[in-house]
mmCIF file of C-alpha atoms and ligand atoms in Angstrom:
data_model
loop_
_atom_site.group_PDB
_atom_site.id
_atom_site.type_symbol
_atom_site.label_atom_id
_atom_site.label_comp_id
_atom_site.label_asym_id
_atom_site.label_seq_id
_atom_site.Cartn_x
_atom_site.Cartn_y
_atom_site.Cartn_z
ATOM 1 C CA UNK A 208 286.247 24.581 88.842
ATOM 2 C CA UNK A 209 289.505 23.210 90.815
ATOM 3 C CA UNK A 210 291.764 20.851 88.868
ATOM 4 C CA UNK A 211 292.649 17.980 90.637
ATOM 5 C CA UNK A 212 296.272 17.562 91.666
ATOM 6 C CA UNK A 213 297.719 14.333 92.362
ATOM 7 C CA UNK A 214 301.319 13.895 93.556
ATOM 8 C CA UNK A 215 303.734 10.905 94.196
ATOM 9 C CA UNK A 216 305.934 11.474 97.256
ATOM 10 C CA UNK A 217 308.557 8.989 96.566
ATOM 11 C CA UNK A 218 310.216 9.794 100.012
ATOM 12 C CA UNK A 219 313.648 8.173 100.498
ATOM 13 C CA UNK A 220 313.389 5.367 97.512
ATOM 14 C CA UNK A 221 314.767 5.006 94.312
ATOM 15 C CA UNK A 222 318.212 4.911 92.834
ATOM 16 C CA UNK A 223 318.922 7.173 89.728
ATOM 17 C CA UNK A 224 318.401 4.511 87.625
ATOM 18 C CA UNK A 225 315.236 3.070 89.171
ATOM 19 C CA UNK A 226 313.998 6.631 89.156
ATOM 20 C CA UNK A 227 314.162 6.900 85.435
ATOM 21 C CA UNK A 228 312.638 3.438 84.771
ATOM 22 C CA UNK A 229 309.645 4.629 86.981
ATOM 23 C CA UNK A 230 309.060 7.719 85.041
ATOM 24 C CA UNK A 231 309.527 5.874 81.910
ATOM 25 C CA UNK A 232 306.750 3.674 83.139
ATOM 26 C CA UNK A 233 304.482 6.445 83.680
ATOM 27 C CA UNK A 234 305.405 8.141 80.255
ATOM 28 C CA UNK A 235 303.736 4.881 78.871
ATOM 29 C CA UNK A 236 300.445 4.931 81.119
ATOM 30 C CA UNK A 237 299.632 8.727 81.442
ATOM 31 C CA UNK A 238 301.746 10.788 78.775
ATOM 32 C CA UNK A 239 298.547 12.253 77.122
ATOM 33 C CA UNK A 240 296.249 12.695 80.076
ATOM 34 C CA UNK A 241 295.397 16.176 80.752
ATOM 35 C CA UNK A 242 292.487 16.003 83.450
ATOM 36 C CA UNK A 243 294.630 15.955 86.435
ATOM 37 C CA UNK A 244 297.675 17.708 87.534
ATOM 38 C CA UNK A 245 300.056 14.961 87.986
ATOM 39 C CA UNK A 246 303.313 15.222 89.957
ATOM 40 C CA UNK A 247 306.324 13.129 90.868
ATOM 41 C CA UNK A 248 308.357 14.060 93.877
ATOM 42 C CA UNK A 249 311.640 12.350 93.845
ATOM 43 C CA UNK A 250 314.474 12.408 96.497
ATOM 44 C CA UNK A 251 316.520 15.406 95.585
ATOM 45 C CA UNK A 252 319.410 13.369 94.048
ATOM 46 C CA UNK A 253 316.901 12.083 91.298
ATOM 47 C CA UNK A 254 315.770 15.219 90.307
ATOM 48 C CA UNK A 255 318.188 16.258 87.713
ATOM 49 C CA UNK A 256 317.634 12.681 85.523
ATOM 50 C CA UNK A 257 313.933 12.793 86.074
ATOM 51 C CA UNK A 258 313.336 16.452 85.221
ATOM 52 C CA UNK A 259 315.663 15.778 81.921
ATOM 53 C CA UNK A 260 313.650 12.687 80.990
ATOM 54 C CA UNK A 261 310.355 14.813 81.595
ATOM 55 C CA UNK A 262 311.242 17.497 79.369
ATOM 56 C CA UNK A 263 312.872 15.143 76.608
ATOM 57 C CA UNK A 264 309.644 13.228 76.290
ATOM 58 C CA UNK A 265 307.643 16.346 76.714
ATOM 59 C CA UNK A 266 305.443 14.977 79.552
ATOM 60 C CA UNK A 267 302.661 16.856 81.118
ATOM 61 C CA UNK A 268 304.129 15.617 84.482
ATOM 62 C CA UNK A 269 304.948 18.163 87.580
ATOM 63 C CA UNK A 270 308.310 17.720 88.993
ATOM 64 C CA UNK A 271 308.284 18.262 92.934
ATOM 65 C CA UNK A 272 311.012 18.339 95.609
ATOM 66 C CA UNK A 273 310.086 16.777 98.989
ATOM 67 C CA UNK A 274 311.401 19.604 101.389
ATOM 68 C CA UNK A 275 313.751 22.977 100.755
ATOM 69 C CA UNK A 276 315.116 25.298 102.742
ATOM 70 C CA UNK A 277 313.524 29.157 102.632
ATOM 71 C CA UNK A 278 317.116 30.888 101.950
ATOM 72 C CA UNK A 279 318.365 31.324 98.719
ATOM 73 C CA UNK A 280 321.850 30.459 99.570
ATOM 74 C CA UNK A 281 324.224 30.463 102.430
ATOM 75 C CA UNK A 282 325.910 28.626 105.401
ATOM 76 C CA UNK A 283 323.030 26.009 105.822
ATOM 77 C CA UNK A 284 324.939 22.547 105.403
ATOM 78 C CA UNK A 285 323.027 19.713 103.980
ATOM 79 C CA UNK A 286 320.164 22.135 102.892
ATOM 80 C CA UNK A 287 318.920 23.069 99.085
ATOM 81 C CA UNK A 288 317.711 26.295 98.251
ATOM 82 C CA UNK A 289 314.282 27.496 96.162
ATOM 83 C CA UNK A 290 316.797 28.509 93.451
ATOM 84 C CA UNK A 291 318.548 25.343 93.147
ATOM 85 C CA UNK A 292 315.224 23.277 92.595
ATOM 86 C CA UNK A 293 313.877 26.082 89.896
ATOM 87 C CA UNK A 294 317.227 25.646 87.925
ATOM 88 C CA UNK A 295 316.400 21.930 87.718
ATOM 89 C CA UNK A 296 313.173 22.787 86.512
ATOM 90 C CA UNK A 297 311.300 21.587 89.562
ATOM 91 C CA UNK A 298 307.759 23.221 89.822
ATOM 92 C CA UNK A 299 306.457 21.872 93.255
ATOM 93 C CA UNK A 300 307.559 21.346 96.474
ATOM 94 C CA UNK A 301 306.112 19.270 99.498
ATOM 95 C CA UNK A 302 306.354 21.679 102.634
ATOM 96 C CA UNK A 303 305.844 20.473 106.304
ATOM 97 C CA UNK A 304 305.386 16.893 105.632
ATOM 98 C CA UNK A 305 304.571 15.088 108.803
ATOM 99 C CA UNK A 306 307.766 12.949 108.553
ATOM 100 C CA UNK A 307 309.867 16.008 108.606
ATOM 101 C CA UNK A 308 307.772 17.540 111.457
ATOM 102 C CA UNK A 309 307.945 14.370 113.574
ATOM 103 C CA UNK A 310 311.723 13.143 112.792
ATOM 104 C CA UNK A 311 313.326 16.483 111.687
ATOM 105 C CA UNK A 312 311.885 19.090 113.998
ATOM 106 C CA UNK A 313 310.180 21.124 111.443
ATOM 107 C CA UNK A 314 307.837 23.817 113.138
ATOM 108 C CA UNK A 315 304.767 25.543 111.781
ATOM 109 C CA UNK A 316 306.691 28.820 111.667
ATOM 110 C CA UNK A 317 309.590 26.850 109.642
ATOM 111 C CA UNK A 318 306.548 25.637 107.378
ATOM 112 C CA UNK A 319 305.313 29.547 106.848
ATOM 113 C CA UNK A 320 308.852 30.572 105.880
ATOM 114 C CA UNK A 321 309.073 27.814 103.373
ATOM 115 C CA UNK A 322 305.631 28.320 101.564
ATOM 116 C CA UNK A 323 306.744 31.930 101.698
ATOM 117 C CA UNK A 324 309.801 31.403 99.957
ATOM 118 C CA UNK A 325 308.213 28.708 97.429
ATOM 119 C CA UNK A 326 306.091 31.122 96.268
ATOM 120 C CA UNK A 327 308.608 33.859 95.889
ATOM 121 C CA UNK A 328 310.482 31.623 93.685
ATOM 122 C CA UNK A 329 307.640 30.543 91.703
ATOM 123 C CA UNK A 330 307.293 27.080 93.135
ATOM 124 C CA UNK A 331 303.952 25.441 93.709
ATOM 125 C CA UNK A 332 303.574 24.587 97.500
ATOM 126 C CA UNK A 333 301.685 21.554 98.679
ATOM 127 C CA UNK A 334 301.495 22.349 102.472
ATOM 128 C CA UNK A 335 301.053 19.403 104.662
ATOM 129 C CA UNK A 336 298.843 19.334 107.987
ATOM 130 C CA UNK A 337 297.521 16.238 110.000
ATOM 131 C CA UNK A 338 296.888 14.764 113.287
ATOM 132 C CA UNK A 339 298.083 11.969 115.195
ATOM 133 C CA UNK A 340 295.873 9.287 116.069
ATOM 134 C CA UNK A 341 296.303 10.016 120.038
ATOM 135 C CA UNK A 342 295.028 13.806 118.752
ATOM 136 C CA UNK A 343 292.237 12.197 116.837
ATOM 137 C CA UNK A 344 290.816 9.977 119.450
ATOM 138 C CA UNK A 345 290.992 12.951 121.940
ATOM 139 C CA UNK A 346 289.075 15.053 119.894
ATOM 140 C CA UNK A 347 291.831 17.448 119.146
ATOM 141 C CA UNK A 348 291.787 17.013 115.105
ATOM 142 C CA UNK A 349 290.311 20.432 114.514
ATOM 143 C CA UNK A 350 292.765 22.393 116.876
ATOM 144 C CA UNK A 351 295.830 20.799 115.695
ATOM 145 C CA UNK A 352 294.769 21.122 111.856
ATOM 146 C CA UNK A 353 293.789 24.859 112.222
ATOM 147 C CA UNK A 354 296.648 25.643 114.365
ATOM 148 C CA UNK A 355 298.900 24.105 111.509
ATOM 149 C CA UNK A 356 296.855 25.642 108.523
ATOM 150 C CA UNK A 357 296.668 29.265 110.353
ATOM 151 C CA UNK A 358 300.522 29.191 111.047
ATOM 152 C CA UNK A 359 301.571 28.125 107.724
ATOM 153 C CA UNK A 360 298.966 30.806 106.132
ATOM 154 C CA UNK A 361 300.631 33.652 108.296
ATOM 155 C CA UNK A 362 300.667 36.907 106.129
ATOM 156 C CA UNK A 363 300.187 35.221 102.928
ATOM 157 C CA UNK A 364 298.679 37.536 100.329
ATOM 158 C CA UNK A 365 295.069 36.031 99.092
ATOM 159 C CA UNK A 366 296.486 36.055 95.550
ATOM 160 C CA UNK A 367 299.124 33.202 96.943
ATOM 161 C CA UNK A 368 296.533 31.167 98.941
ATOM 162 C CA UNK A 369 294.282 30.729 95.970
ATOM 163 C CA UNK A 370 297.197 29.132 94.379
ATOM 164 C CA UNK A 371 297.885 26.967 97.389
ATOM 165 C CA UNK A 372 297.793 23.177 97.567
ATOM 166 C CA UNK A 373 296.891 21.930 101.132
ATOM 167 C CA UNK A 374 297.471 18.307 101.714
ATOM 168 C CA UNK A 375 295.366 16.840 104.651
ATOM 169 C CA UNK A 376 297.369 13.982 105.881
ATOM 170 C CA UNK A 377 296.293 12.236 109.045
ATOM 171 C CA UNK A 378 299.536 10.688 110.400
ATOM 172 C CA UNK A 379 297.629 7.509 111.425
ATOM 173 C CA UNK A 380 296.857 7.021 108.130
ATOM 174 C CA UNK A 381 300.097 7.392 106.451
ATOM 175 C CA UNK A 382 302.093 4.209 105.306
ATOM 176 C CA UNK A 383 299.633 1.979 107.274
ATOM 177 C CA UNK A 384 297.282 0.673 104.711
ATOM 178 C CA UNK A 385 294.201 2.369 106.615
ATOM 179 C CA UNK A 386 292.983 5.394 104.967
ATOM 180 C CA UNK A 387 290.768 7.685 106.452
ATOM 181 C CA UNK A 388 286.927 7.201 105.765
ATOM 182 C CA UNK A 389 285.828 9.119 102.912
ATOM 183 C CA UNK A 390 283.417 10.714 105.340
ATOM 184 C CA UNK A 391 286.188 11.716 107.979
ATOM 185 C CA UNK A 392 288.663 12.830 105.078
ATOM 186 C CA UNK A 393 285.838 15.115 103.557
ATOM 187 C CA UNK A 394 285.222 16.423 107.074
ATOM 188 C CA UNK A 395 288.456 17.602 107.606
ATOM 189 C CA UNK A 396 289.229 18.765 104.134
ATOM 190 C CA UNK A 397 285.722 20.802 104.410
ATOM 191 C CA UNK A 398 286.929 22.257 107.739
ATOM 192 C CA UNK A 399 289.987 23.439 106.233
ATOM 193 C CA UNK A 400 288.446 25.202 103.261
ATOM 194 C CA UNK A 401 286.136 26.775 105.962
ATOM 195 C CA UNK A 402 289.229 28.087 107.823
ATOM 196 C CA UNK A 403 290.528 29.584 104.549
ATOM 197 C CA UNK A 404 287.361 31.164 104.066
ATOM 198 C CA UNK A 405 287.437 32.547 107.393
ATOM 199 C CA UNK A 406 291.053 33.878 107.206
ATOM 200 C CA UNK A 407 290.596 35.386 103.878
ATOM 201 C CA UNK A 408 287.146 34.942 101.709
ATOM 202 C CA UNK A 409 284.838 32.445 100.165
ATOM 203 C CA UNK A 410 286.439 33.092 96.895
ATOM 204 C CA UNK A 411 290.060 32.290 97.894
ATOM 205 C CA UNK A 412 288.614 29.335 99.795
ATOM 206 C CA UNK A 413 286.869 27.933 96.542
ATOM 207 C CA UNK A 414 290.225 28.292 94.865
ATOM 208 C CA UNK A 415 292.483 26.614 96.983
ATOM 209 C CA UNK A 416 293.007 22.880 96.527
ATOM 210 C CA UNK A 417 293.009 20.622 99.115
ATOM 211 C CA UNK A 418 294.182 17.231 99.075
ATOM 212 C CA UNK A 419 293.608 14.010 100.949
ATOM 213 C CA UNK A 420 296.876 11.671 101.647
ATOM 214 C CA UNK A 421 297.103 8.462 103.762
ATOM 215 C CA UNK A 422 296.937 5.158 102.008
ATOM 216 C CA UNK A 423 295.439 6.308 98.895
ATOM 217 C CA UNK A 424 295.276 3.274 96.559
ATOM 218 C CA UNK A 425 293.578 2.696 93.117
ATOM 219 C CA UNK A 426 290.618 1.224 95.184
ATOM 220 C CA UNK A 427 289.615 4.188 97.079
ATOM 221 C CA UNK A 428 290.820 7.089 94.918
ATOM 222 C CA UNK A 429 287.560 7.487 93.204
ATOM 223 C CA UNK A 430 285.359 7.402 96.402
ATOM 224 C CA UNK A 431 287.771 9.971 97.596
ATOM 225 C CA UNK A 432 287.836 12.221 94.817
ATOM 226 C CA UNK A 433 283.915 12.165 94.763
ATOM 227 C CA UNK A 434 284.080 14.478 98.015
ATOM 228 C CA UNK A 435 283.166 17.886 97.656
ATOM 229 C CA UNK A 436 286.212 19.026 99.377
ATOM 230 C CA UNK A 437 288.852 16.775 98.191
ATOM 231 C CA UNK A 438 290.519 18.126 95.226
ATOM 232 C CA UNK A 439 293.288 15.477 94.843
ATOM 233 C CA UNK A 440 295.852 13.084 96.554
ATOM 234 C CA UNK A 441 299.226 13.067 98.005
ATOM 235 C CA UNK A 442 300.342 9.659 97.612
ATOM 236 C CA UNK A 443 303.279 7.804 99.350
ATOM 237 C CA UNK A 444 303.786 4.012 98.717
ATOM 238 C CA UNK A 445 301.243 3.588 95.850
ATOM 239 C CA UNK A 446 303.310 6.103 93.924
ATOM 240 C CA UNK A 447 306.631 4.089 93.737
ATOM 241 C CA UNK A 448 305.198 1.463 91.026
ATOM 242 C CA UNK A 449 304.102 3.170 87.465
ATOM 243 C CA UNK A 450 301.129 0.829 87.015
ATOM 244 C CA UNK A 451 299.559 1.476 90.421
ATOM 245 C CA UNK A 452 300.333 5.436 90.378
ATOM 246 C CA UNK A 453 298.737 5.555 86.795
ATOM 247 C CA UNK A 454 295.581 3.911 87.925
ATOM 248 C CA UNK A 455 295.370 6.433 90.632
ATOM 249 C CA UNK A 456 296.011 9.577 88.173
ATOM 250 C CA UNK A 457 293.569 8.044 86.006
ATOM 251 C CA UNK A 458 290.932 7.424 88.622
ATOM 252 C CA UNK A 459 288.207 9.194 86.651
HETATM 253 C C1 LIG B 542 302.932 10.321 102.431
HETATM 254 O O1 LIG B 542 303.905 9.956 102.577
HETATM 255 O O2 LIG B 542 302.500 11.352 102.107
HETATM 256 C C2 LIG B 542 301.872 9.305 102.049
HETATM 257 C C3 LIG B 542 300.710 9.437 101.988
HETATM 258 O O3 LIG B 542 301.990 7.897 102.162
HETATM 259 P P1 LIG B 542 301.102 6.718 101.891
HETATM 260 O O4 LIG B 542 300.475 7.140 100.718
HETATM 261 O O5 LIG B 542 302.073 5.653 101.757
HETATM 262 O O6 LIG B 542 300.213 6.647 103.333
#
C-alpha cells in the first residue's frame, strides 16, 4: 500500500514571517493527520524558521527544499548543498521542476546527478517530469516523459527507485487553473509506472510513488487521488493558504 504524498511548492513566495504564519495555520488544520505524507517546500531562506516551528510543535509535516546542488561543497556561487539542507532538518527536495528546466537550464543529466546526491544524503527526492502543450498536441507526451524519467533514473539502484517520488506535471497545467483531466493524468502516471517496471521490475514499480501536479485544488484532489496510479500531488498556488492546502491534504 503506497502512502499518499502531498507536497506544497511555495515557489518564490512568503517572507519569513509569512512562512511561519502559514505553517502555524497548517498546524491548526492538519497537525494530527497521518493518512497522508504532507510536505511543505518553502524558499531556502524560510527553511530554518519553518523547520524550527515544525519541530517545536511536533508536527508530522515534511520539510522540503525546491532545489539543491549535487555537490557537497565548493566553488558554486549561489548554490545550496544537500548537506546544508539536512543540517536544517530538511527531509524532501524537489528536483527538476519544469520552471528550473525552462528558466534555469536544468538538464536531465543534472536531474540525475541531483537525485543521486539526494539519496546519498538521505533526502527524499521528488523528481519532476512533464510535457509542454506543444509536445502534447503533437503526440510527443510519452516520448518526452520517457526521456526525462529514464535519464533521471540512470544507474540508480532499485532500492532507491522503490523509495522515489516522481511528480508528473504537464507544463500546460501548471499555474493555469486548467488541470489535466483525471483520465489524462492517470494515463501518463500509469505509463510512468510501466516505464519503471520495464527498467527495473514490477515490485519497484509498485513501490514508487507518482504524484500529479498542475492546478490541483480542494475541488479536484479527490477525483485525482481515486486513480490507480496517482499517489499524491505536487501543489503550487493552492499550497499558499493554510485552509486551502489543508483541504487538499485532508481530501479523503
Ligand atoms: C507546481 O508549480 O508544481 C504546480 C503544480 O503549480 P500549480 O499547482 O499552481 O499549478
